[in-house]
GROMACS .gro file of C-alpha atoms in nm:
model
  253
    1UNK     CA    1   2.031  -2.932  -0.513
    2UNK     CA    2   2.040  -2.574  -0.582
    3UNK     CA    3   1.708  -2.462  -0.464
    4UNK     CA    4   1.719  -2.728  -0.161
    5UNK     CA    5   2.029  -2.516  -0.063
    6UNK     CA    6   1.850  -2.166  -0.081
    7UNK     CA    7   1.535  -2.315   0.086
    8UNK     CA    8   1.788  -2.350   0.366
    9UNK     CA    9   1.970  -2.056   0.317
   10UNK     CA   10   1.663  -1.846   0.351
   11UNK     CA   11   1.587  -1.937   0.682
   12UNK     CA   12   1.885  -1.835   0.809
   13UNK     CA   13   1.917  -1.498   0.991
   14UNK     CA   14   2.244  -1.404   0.941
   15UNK     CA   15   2.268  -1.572   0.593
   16UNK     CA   16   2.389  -1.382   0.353
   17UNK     CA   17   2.374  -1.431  -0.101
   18UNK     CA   18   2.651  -1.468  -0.314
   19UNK     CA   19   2.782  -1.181  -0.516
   20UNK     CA   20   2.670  -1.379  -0.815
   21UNK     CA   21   2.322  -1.458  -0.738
   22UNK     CA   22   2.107  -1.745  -0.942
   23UNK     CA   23   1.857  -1.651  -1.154
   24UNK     CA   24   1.536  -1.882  -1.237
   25UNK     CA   25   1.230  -1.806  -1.468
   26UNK     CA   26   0.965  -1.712  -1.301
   27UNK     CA   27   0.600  -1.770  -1.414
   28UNK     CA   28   0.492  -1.670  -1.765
   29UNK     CA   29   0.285  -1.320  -1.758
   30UNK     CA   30   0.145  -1.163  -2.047
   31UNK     CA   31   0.337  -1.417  -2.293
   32UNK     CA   32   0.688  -1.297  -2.121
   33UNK     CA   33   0.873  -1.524  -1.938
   34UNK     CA   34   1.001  -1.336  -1.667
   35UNK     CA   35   1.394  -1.376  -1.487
   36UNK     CA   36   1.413  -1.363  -1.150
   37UNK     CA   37   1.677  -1.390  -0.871
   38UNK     CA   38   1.643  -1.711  -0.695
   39UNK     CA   39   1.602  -1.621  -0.343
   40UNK     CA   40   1.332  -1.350  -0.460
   41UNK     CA   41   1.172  -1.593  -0.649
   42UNK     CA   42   1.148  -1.840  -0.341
   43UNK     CA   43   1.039  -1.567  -0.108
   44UNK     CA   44   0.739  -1.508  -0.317
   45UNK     CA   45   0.623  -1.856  -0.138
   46UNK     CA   46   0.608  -1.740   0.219
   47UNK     CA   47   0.225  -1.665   0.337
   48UNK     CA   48   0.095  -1.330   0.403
   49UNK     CA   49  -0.173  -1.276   0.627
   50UNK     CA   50  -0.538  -1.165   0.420
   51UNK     CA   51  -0.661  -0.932   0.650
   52UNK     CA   52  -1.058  -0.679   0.575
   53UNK     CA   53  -1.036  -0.308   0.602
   54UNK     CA   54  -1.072  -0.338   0.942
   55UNK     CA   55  -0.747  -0.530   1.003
   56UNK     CA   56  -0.940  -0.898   1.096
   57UNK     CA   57  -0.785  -1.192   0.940
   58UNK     CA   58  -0.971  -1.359   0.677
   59UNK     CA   59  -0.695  -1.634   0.548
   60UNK     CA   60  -0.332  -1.639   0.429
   61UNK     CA   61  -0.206  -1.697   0.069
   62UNK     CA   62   0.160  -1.690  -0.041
   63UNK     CA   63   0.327  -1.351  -0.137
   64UNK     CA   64   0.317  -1.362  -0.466
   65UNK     CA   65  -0.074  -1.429  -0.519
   66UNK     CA   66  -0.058  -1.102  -0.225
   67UNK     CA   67   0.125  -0.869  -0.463
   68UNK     CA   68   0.022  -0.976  -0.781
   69UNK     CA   69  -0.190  -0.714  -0.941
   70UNK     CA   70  -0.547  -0.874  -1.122
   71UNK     CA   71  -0.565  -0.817  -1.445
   72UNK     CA   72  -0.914  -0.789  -1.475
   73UNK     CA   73  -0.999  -0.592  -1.162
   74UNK     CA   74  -0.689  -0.424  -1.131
   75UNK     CA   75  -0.674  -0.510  -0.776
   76UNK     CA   76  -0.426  -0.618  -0.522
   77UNK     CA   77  -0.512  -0.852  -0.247
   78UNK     CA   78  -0.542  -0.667   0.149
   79UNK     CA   79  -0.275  -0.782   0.359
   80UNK     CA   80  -0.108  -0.706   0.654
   81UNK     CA   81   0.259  -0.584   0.655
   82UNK     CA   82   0.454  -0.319   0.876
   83UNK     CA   83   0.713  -0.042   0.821
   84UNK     CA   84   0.979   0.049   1.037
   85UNK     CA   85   1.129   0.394   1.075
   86UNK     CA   86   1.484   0.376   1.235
   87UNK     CA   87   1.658   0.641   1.420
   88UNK     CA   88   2.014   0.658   1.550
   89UNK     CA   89   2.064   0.839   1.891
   90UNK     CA   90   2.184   1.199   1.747
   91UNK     CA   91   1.777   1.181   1.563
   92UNK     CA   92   1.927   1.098   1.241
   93UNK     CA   93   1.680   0.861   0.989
   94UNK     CA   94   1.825   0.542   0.838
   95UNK     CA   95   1.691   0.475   0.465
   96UNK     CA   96   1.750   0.225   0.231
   97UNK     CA   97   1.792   0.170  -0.132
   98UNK     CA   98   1.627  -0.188  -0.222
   99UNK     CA   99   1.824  -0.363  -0.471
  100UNK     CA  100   1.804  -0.482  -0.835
  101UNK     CA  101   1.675  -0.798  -0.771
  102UNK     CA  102   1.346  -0.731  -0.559
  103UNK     CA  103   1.044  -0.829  -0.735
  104UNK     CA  104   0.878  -0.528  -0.581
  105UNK     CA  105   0.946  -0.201  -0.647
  106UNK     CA  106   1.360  -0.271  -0.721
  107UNK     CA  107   1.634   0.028  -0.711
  108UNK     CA  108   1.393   0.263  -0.513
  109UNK     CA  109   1.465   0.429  -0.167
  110UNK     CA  110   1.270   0.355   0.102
  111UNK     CA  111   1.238   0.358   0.487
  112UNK     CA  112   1.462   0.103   0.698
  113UNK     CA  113   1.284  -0.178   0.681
  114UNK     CA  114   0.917  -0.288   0.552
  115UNK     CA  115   0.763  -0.613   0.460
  116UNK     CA  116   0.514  -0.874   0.602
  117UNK     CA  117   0.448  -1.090   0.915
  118UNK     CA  118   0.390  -1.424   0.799
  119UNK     CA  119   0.120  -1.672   0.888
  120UNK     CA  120   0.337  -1.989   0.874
  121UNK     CA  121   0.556  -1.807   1.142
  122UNK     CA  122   0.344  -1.843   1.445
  123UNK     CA  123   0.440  -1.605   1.665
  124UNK     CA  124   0.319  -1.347   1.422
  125UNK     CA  125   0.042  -1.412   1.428
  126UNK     CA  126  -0.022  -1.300   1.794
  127UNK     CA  127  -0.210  -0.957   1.803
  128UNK     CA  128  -0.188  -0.886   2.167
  129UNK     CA  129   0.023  -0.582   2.217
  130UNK     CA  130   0.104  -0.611   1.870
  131UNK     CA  131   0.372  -0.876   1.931
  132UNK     CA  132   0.376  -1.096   1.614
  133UNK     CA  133   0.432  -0.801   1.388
  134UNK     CA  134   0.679  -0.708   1.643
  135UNK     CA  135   0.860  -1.028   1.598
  136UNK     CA  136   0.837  -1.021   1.247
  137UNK     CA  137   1.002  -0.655   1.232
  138UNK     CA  138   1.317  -0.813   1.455
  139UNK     CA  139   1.373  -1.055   1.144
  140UNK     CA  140   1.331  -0.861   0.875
  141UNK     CA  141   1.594  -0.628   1.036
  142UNK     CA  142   1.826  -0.903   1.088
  143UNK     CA  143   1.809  -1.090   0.732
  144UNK     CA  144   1.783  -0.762   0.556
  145UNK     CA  145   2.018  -0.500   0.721
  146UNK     CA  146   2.173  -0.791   0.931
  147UNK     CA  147   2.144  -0.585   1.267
  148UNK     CA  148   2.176  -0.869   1.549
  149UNK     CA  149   1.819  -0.972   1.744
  150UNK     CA  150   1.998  -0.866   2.056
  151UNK     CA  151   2.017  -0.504   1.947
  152UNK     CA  152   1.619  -0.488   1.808
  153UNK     CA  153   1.387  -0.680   2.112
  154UNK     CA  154   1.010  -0.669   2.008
  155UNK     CA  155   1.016  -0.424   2.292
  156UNK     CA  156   1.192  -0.185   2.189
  157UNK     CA  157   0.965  -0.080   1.896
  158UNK     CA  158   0.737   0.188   1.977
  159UNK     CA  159   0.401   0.067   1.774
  160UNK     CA  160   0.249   0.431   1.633
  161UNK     CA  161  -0.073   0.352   1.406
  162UNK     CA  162  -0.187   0.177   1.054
  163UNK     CA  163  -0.225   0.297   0.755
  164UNK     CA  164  -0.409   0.161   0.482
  165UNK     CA  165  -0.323   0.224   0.136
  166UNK     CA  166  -0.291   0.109  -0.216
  167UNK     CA  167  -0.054   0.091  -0.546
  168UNK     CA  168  -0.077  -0.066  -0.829
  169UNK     CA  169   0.297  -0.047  -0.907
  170UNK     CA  170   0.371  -0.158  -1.296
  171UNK     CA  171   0.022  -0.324  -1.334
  172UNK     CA  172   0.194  -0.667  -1.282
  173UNK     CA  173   0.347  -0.610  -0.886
  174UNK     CA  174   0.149  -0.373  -0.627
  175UNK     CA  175   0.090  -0.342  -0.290
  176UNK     CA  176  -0.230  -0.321  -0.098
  177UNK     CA  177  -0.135  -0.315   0.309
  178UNK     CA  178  -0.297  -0.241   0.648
  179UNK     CA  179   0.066  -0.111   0.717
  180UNK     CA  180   0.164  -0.133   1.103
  181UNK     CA  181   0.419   0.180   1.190
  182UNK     CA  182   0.666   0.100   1.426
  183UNK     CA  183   0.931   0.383   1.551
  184UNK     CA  184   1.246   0.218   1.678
  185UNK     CA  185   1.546   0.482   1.817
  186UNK     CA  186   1.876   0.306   1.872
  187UNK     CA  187   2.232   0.286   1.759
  188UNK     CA  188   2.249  -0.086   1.580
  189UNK     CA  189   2.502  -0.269   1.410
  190UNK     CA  190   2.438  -0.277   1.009
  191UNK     CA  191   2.551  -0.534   0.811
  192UNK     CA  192   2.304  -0.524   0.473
  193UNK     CA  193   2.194  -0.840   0.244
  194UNK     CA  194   2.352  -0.743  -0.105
  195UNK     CA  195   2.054  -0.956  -0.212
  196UNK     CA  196   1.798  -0.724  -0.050
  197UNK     CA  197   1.954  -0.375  -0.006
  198UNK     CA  198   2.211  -0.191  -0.206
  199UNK     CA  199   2.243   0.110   0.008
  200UNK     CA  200   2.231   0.249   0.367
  201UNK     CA  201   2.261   0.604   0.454
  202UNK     CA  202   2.099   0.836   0.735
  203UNK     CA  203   1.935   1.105   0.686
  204UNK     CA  204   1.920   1.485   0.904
  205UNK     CA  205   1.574   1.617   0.953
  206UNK     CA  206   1.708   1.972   0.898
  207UNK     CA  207   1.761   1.881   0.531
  208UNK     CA  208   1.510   1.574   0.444
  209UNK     CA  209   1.360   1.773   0.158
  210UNK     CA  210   1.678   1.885  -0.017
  211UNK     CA  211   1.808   1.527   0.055
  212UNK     CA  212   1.550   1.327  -0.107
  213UNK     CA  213   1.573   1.594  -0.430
  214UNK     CA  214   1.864   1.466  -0.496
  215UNK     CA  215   1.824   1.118  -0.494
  216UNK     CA  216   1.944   0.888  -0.780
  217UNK     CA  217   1.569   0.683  -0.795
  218UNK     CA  218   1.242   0.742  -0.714
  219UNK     CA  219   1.067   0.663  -0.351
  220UNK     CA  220   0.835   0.370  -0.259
  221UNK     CA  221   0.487   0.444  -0.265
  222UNK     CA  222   0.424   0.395   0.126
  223UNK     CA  223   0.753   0.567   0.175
  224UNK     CA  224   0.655   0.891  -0.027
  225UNK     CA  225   0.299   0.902   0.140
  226UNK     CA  226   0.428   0.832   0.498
  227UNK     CA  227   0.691   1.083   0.446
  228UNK     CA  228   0.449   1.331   0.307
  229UNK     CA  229   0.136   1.344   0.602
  230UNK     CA  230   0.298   1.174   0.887
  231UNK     CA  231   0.700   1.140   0.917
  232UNK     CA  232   0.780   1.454   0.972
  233UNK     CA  233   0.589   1.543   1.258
  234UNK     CA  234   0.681   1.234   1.411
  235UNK     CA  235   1.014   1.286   1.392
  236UNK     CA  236   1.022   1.622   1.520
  237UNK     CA  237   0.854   1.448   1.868
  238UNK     CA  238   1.114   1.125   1.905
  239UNK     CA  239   1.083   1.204   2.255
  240UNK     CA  240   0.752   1.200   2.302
  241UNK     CA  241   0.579   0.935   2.047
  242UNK     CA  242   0.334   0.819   2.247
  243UNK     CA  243   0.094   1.141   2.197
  244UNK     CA  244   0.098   1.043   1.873
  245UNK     CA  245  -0.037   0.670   1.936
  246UNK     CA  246  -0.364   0.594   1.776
  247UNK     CA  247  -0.391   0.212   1.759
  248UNK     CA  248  -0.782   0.246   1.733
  249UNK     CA  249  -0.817   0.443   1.388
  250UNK     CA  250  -0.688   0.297   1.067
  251UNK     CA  251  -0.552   0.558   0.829
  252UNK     CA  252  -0.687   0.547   0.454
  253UNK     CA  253  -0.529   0.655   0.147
   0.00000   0.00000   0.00000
């Protein structure tokens, strides 16, 4: 009964978990039977999309075979996922802190929003004009910060360039992306998942450096390299992204 209820729960945009969230065991690695919160746990089912270096699909498999790191080969499997760098209207960044209970990289700031289009979702799957991932970044904004559809159209992301890049994380959970970057500048409505995100704040270009000293945990890894060669630059140009477009080249790292 429990997990039929989350199974339904999950598909909800505007649901949001419990204060006191369920924990189940999660699958034995190294000897160690693992805890972990329910809804995580049952969002490690939803299919990624395998993609080759050269962003073409080659297949789907479930999140948690797309994150989990081989432990002979000490690889992670290529998939396709997007990050999306939100802006109010006086330029200011929004960041977020990703809770406790993600699987992936918990309790570590990060941009606004980043995670996966999914292949059982069809719509995005549609590569034309970059729609499904698009459509995938409008519900990922919804469920995690809880800003309303209405406010975050597919059209109103400005699609930048990929990057491709690769982290091994803890040796057990890593990433391994062709990583879509998608610009969005708007004033939204924020109402966060406790179950996903533990804190908003926005951040002033002026002082990014000094501001991210002085943060309580460390950054993602596509965070910290994005912010590193790219973000800054492209925030200093808000009003004039598309000079910055390059939806030919794939970015490697």
């Amino acid at each position: 009964m429990v997990l039929t209820f989350l199974r339904r729960a999950i598909q909800q945009p505007q649901f949001r978990t419990p204060s006191r969230s369920c924990v189940i065991p999660a699958t034995e690695l190294n000897g160690n039977k693992q805890q972990h919160d329910a809804l995580q746990q049952l969002a490690l089912k939803e299919q990624c999309i395998l993609v080759n270096e050269r962003d073409e699909v080659t297949g789907f498999d479930s999140k948690e075979n797309c994150h989990r790191v081989d432990l002979k080969t000490k690889e992670v499997k290529l998939h396709r996922a997007f990050s999306v760098f939100l802006f109010n209207s006086k330029g200011e960044m929004l960041i977020q802190k990703r809770s406790h209970h993600k699987i992936t990289f918990p309790n570590t700031y990060t941009n606004a929003c980043c995670s996966h289009p999914l292949h059982e979702i069809e719509v995005e799957r549609e590569e034309l004009n970059c729609f499904g991932v698009r459509k995938a970044a409008q519900r990922r904004l919804n469920y995690e910060l809880g800003i309303p559809t209405n406010q975050i159209r597919p059209e109103n992301f400005h699609y930048l360039t990929r990057i491709h890049y690769a982290n091994t994380g803890d040796g057990i959970w890593g990433e391994h992306e062709i990583d879509y970057i998608l610009f969005l500048q708007k004033d939204v409505d924020l109402n966060p998942n406790s179950n996903e995100v533990s804190e908003v704040r926005y951040l002033k270009r002026h002082n990014i450096d000094e501001a991210v000293s002085k943060f309580n945990a460390p950054l993602t890894p596509w965070f910290n390299l994005i912010l590193k060669n790219h973000l800054k630059i492209w925030w200093d140009n808000l009003h004039q992204l598309k000079k910055f477009e390059d939806h030919e080249n794939i970015h490697r790292y």
